[in-house]
GROMACS .gro file of C-alpha atoms in nm:
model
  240
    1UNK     CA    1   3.396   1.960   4.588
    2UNK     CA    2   3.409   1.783   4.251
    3UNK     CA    3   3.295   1.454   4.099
    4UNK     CA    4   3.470   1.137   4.075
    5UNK     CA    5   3.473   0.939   3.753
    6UNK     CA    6   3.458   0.540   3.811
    7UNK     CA    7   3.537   0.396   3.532
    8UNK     CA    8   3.557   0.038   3.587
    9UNK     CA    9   3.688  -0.366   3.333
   10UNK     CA   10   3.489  -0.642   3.338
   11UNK     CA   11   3.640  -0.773   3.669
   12UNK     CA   12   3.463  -0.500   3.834
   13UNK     CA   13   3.846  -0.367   3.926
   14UNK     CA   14   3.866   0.059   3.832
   15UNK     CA   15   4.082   0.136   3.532
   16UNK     CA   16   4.330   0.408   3.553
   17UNK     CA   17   4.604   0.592   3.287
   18UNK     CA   18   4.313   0.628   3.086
   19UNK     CA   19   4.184   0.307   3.044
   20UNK     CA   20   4.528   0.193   2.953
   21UNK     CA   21   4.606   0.001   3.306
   22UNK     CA   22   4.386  -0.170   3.559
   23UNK     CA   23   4.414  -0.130   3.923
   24UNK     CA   24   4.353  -0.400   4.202
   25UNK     CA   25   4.106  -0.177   4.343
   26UNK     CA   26   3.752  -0.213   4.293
   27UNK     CA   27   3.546   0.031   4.241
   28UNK     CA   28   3.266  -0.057   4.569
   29UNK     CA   29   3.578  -0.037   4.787
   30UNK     CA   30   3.682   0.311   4.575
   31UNK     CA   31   3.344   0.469   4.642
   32UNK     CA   32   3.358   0.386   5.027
   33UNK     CA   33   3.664   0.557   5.089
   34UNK     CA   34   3.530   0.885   4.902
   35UNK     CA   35   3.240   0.849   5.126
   36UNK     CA   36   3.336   1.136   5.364
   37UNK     CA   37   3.542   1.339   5.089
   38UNK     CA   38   3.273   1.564   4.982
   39UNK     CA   39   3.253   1.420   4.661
   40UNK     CA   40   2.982   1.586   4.466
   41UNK     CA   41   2.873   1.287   4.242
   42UNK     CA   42   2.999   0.954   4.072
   43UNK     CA   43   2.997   0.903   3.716
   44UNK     CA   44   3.047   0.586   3.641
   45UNK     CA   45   3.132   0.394   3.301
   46UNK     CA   46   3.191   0.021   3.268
   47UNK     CA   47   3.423   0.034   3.027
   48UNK     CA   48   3.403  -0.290   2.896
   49UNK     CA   49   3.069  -0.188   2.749
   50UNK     CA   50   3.066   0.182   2.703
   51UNK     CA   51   3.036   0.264   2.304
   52UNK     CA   52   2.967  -0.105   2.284
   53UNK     CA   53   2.599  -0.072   2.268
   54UNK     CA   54   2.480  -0.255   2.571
   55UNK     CA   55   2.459   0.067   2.749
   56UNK     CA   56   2.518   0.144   3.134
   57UNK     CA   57   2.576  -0.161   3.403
   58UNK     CA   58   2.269  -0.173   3.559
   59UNK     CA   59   2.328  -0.413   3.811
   60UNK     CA   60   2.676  -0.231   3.857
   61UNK     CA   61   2.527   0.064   3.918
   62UNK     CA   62   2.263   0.012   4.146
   63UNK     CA   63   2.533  -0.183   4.425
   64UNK     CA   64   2.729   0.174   4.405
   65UNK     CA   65   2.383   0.263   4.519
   66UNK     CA   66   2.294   0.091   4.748
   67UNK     CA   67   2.658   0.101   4.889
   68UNK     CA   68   2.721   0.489   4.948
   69UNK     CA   69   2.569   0.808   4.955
   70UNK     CA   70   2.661   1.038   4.671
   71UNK     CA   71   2.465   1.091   4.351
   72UNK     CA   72   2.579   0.880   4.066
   73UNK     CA   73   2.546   0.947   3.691
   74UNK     CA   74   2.515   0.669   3.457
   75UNK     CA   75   2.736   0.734   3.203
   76UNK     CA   76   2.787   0.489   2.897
   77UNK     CA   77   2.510   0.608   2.636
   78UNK     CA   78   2.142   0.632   2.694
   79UNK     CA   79   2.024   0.573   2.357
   80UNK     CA   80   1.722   0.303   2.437
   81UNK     CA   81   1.396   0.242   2.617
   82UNK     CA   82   1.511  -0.009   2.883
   83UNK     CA   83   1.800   0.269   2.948
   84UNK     CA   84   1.560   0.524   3.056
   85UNK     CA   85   1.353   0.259   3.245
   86UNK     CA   86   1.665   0.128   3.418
   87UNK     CA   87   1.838   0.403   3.519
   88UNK     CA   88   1.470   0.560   3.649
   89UNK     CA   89   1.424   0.242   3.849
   90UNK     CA   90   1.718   0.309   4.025
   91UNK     CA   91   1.579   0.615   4.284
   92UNK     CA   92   1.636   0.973   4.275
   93UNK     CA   93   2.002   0.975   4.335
   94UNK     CA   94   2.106   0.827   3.979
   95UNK     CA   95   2.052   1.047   3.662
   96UNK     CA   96   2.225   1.040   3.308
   97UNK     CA   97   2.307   1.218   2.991
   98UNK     CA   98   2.154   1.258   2.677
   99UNK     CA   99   2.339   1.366   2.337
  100UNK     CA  100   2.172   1.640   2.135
  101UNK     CA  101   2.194   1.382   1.824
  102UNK     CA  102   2.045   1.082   2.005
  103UNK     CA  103   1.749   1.311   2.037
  104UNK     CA  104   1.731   1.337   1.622
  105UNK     CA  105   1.914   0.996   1.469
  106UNK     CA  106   1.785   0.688   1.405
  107UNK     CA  107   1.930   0.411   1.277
  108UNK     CA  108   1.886   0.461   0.935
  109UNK     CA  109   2.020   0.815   0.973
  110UNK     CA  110   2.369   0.660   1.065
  111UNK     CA  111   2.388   0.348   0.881
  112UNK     CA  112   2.632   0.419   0.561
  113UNK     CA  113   2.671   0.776   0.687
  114UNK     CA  114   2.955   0.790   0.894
  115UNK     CA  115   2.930   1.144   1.017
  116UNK     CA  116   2.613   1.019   1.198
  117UNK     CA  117   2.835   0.712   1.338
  118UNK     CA  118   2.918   0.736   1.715
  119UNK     CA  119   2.901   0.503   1.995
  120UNK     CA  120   2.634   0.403   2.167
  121UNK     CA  121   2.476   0.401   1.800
  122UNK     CA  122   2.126   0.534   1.762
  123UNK     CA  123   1.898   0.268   1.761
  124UNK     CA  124   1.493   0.242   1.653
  125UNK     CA  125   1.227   0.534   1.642
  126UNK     CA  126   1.041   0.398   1.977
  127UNK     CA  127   1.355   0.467   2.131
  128UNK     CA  128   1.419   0.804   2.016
  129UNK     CA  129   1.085   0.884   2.081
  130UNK     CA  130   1.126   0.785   2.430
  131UNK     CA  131   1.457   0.991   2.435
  132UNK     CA  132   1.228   1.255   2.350
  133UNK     CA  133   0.937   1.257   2.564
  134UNK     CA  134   1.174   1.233   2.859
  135UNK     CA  135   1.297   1.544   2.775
  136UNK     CA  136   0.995   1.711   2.724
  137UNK     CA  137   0.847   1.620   3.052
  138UNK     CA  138   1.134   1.775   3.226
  139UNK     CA  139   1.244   1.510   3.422
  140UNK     CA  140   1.533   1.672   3.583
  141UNK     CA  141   1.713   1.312   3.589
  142UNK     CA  142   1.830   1.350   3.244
  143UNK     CA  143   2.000   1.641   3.122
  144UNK     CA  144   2.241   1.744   2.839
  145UNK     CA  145   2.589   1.539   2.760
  146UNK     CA  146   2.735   1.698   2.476
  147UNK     CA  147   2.935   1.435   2.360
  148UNK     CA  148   3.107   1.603   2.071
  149UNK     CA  149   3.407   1.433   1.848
  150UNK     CA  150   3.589   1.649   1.652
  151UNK     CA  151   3.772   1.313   1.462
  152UNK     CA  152   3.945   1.476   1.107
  153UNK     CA  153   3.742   1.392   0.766
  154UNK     CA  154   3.984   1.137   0.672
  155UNK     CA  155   3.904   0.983   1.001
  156UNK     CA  156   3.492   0.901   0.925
  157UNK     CA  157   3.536   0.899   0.546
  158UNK     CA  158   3.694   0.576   0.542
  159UNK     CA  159   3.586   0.196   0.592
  160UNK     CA  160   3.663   0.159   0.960
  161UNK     CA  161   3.537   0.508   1.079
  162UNK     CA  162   3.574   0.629   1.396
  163UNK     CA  163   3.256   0.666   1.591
  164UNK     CA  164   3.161   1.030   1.719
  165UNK     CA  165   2.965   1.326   1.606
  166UNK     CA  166   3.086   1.684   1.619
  167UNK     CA  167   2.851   1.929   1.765
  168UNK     CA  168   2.968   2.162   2.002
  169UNK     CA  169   3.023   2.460   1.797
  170UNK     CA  170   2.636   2.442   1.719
  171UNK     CA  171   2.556   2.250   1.995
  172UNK     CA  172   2.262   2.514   2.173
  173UNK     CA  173   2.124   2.586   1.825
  174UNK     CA  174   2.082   2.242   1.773
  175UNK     CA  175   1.900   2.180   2.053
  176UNK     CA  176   1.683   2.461   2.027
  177UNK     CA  177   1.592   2.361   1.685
  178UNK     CA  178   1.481   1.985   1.826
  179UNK     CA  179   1.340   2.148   2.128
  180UNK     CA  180   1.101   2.378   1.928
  181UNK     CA  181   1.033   2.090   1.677
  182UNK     CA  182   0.925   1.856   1.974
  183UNK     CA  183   0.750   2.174   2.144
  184UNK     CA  184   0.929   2.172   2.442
  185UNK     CA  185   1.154   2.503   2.405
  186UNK     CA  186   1.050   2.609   2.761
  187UNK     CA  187   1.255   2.319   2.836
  188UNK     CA  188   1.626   2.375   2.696
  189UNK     CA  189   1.700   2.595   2.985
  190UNK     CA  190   1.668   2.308   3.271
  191UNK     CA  191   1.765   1.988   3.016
  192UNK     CA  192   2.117   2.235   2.915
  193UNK     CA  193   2.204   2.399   3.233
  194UNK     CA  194   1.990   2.400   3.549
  195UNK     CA  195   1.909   1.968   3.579
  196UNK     CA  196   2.283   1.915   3.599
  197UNK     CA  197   2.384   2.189   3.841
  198UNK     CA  198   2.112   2.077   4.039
  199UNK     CA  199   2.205   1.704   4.081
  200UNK     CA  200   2.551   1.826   4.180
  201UNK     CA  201   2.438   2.020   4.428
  202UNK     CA  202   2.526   2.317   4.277
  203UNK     CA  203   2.363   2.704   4.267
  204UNK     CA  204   2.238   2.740   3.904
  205UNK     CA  205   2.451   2.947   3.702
  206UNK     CA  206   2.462   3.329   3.679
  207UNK     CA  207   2.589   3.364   3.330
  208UNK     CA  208   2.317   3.384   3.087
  209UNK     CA  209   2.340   3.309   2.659
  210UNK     CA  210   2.130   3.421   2.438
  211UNK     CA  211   1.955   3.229   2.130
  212UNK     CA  212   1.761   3.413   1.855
  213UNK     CA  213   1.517   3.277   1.631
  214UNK     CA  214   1.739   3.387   1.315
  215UNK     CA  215   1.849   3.104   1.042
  216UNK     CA  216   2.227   2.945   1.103
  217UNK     CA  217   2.386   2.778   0.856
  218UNK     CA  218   2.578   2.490   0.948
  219UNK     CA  219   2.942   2.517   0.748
  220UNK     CA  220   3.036   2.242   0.563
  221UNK     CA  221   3.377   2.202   0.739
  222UNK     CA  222   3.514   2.344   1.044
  223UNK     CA  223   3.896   2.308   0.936
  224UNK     CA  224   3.940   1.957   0.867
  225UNK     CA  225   3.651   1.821   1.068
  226UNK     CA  226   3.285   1.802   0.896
  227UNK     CA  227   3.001   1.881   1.185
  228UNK     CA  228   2.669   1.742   1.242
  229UNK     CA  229   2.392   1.863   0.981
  230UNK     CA  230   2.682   1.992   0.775
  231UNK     CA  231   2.490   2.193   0.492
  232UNK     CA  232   2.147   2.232   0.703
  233UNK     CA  233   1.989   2.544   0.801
  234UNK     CA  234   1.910   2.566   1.156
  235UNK     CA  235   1.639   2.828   1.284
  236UNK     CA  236   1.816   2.929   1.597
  237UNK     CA  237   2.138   3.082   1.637
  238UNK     CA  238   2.364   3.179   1.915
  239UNK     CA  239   2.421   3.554   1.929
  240UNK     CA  240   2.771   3.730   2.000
   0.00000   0.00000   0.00000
């Protein structure tokens, strides 16, 4: 049993060949006939916003809903306030994703830095705060979505830069360096492993990683691609 990604125009008809074609299908009529497939969970992206700043269909989201039984993640960017309070007024069978770096950037960290540029942008401090605190209550409707874009230098050095932040070779150090920051380090086990299995249905993992309070510097360059923090000294690091 897997999960089935919606990802849906403006017409409300699901996209295929990614993105590159539209069906005639839409994607209420899509989720009804998964209905008895043993699908573990929707995600679904209106891509006529996602990276666009408007973050998830709301009103999209909650017909899937209200018109079938699976869980459904809201993917798109959850970035502000009224994201969190939307996608929590929806009932316990819709969660979403949170970037490491949505968790640290602000708008000012991004604007005329391009390696800070993705899509959904970062947007005020009340809204990373509330990124934050939603994290560090636990609430095992939001969990980790790495999000990572390994775009080449010459690709975000350049006037039209191409949005995305690479993370994922750092990406558990990162997070333990916010987590500990924000006091919440007792947390980065459910918000980076167990909150997702969990909403799938799924046993938590058996496989285990270990983090050590030891400083990691972040390389300038990982072949042609500059990461996130490049320079920085995080406190964590991921052992061997």
């Amino acid at each position: 049993y897997g999960d089935w990604s919606s990802d849906v125009c403006s017409s409300d008809l699901v996209a295929v060949e990614g993105w590159a074609a539209v069906s005639q299908l839409a994607a209420l009529d899509i989720a009804r006939r998964f209905e008895d497939a043993g699908v573990a969970a929707v995600i679904y992206t209106d891509i006529s916003r996602d990276g666009m700043l408007g973050g998830p269909n709301i009103p999209a989201l909650k017909e899937v809903v209200e018109y079938s039984s699976f869980p459904v993640i809201a993917s798109g960017g959850i970035t502000r306030v009224e994201d969190l309070q939307a996608v929590q007024s929806l009932g316990p069978t819709v969660a979403a994703t949170i970037t490491a770096h949505h968790l640290d950037l602000i708008v000012d960290d991004w604007a005329g830095r391009n390696h800070n540029y993705c899509k959904p942008v970062a947007k005020y401090p009340a809204d990373r705060a509330a990124l934050q605190a939603v994290v560090c209550a636990g609430n095992p409707r939001f969990f980790l979505g790495s999000d990572s874009a390994p775009h080449p230098r010459g690709a975000k050095e350049c006037a039209s830069a191409c949005a995305g932040v690479f993370t994922s070779p750092l990406l558990l150090a990162y997070l333990a360096d916010t987590f500990e920051r924000l006091e919440c380090l007792h947390r980065l086990g459910d918000f980076a492993g167990r909150f997702g299995a969990a909403f799938y249905g799924l046993p938590p993992s058996t496989a285990t990683v270990e983090l050590r309070r030891a400083p990691q510097p972040v390389p300038a360059v990982y072949g042609p691609v500059v990461p996130y923090r490049a320079g920085a000294t995080l406190n964590w690091t991921l052992c061997p």
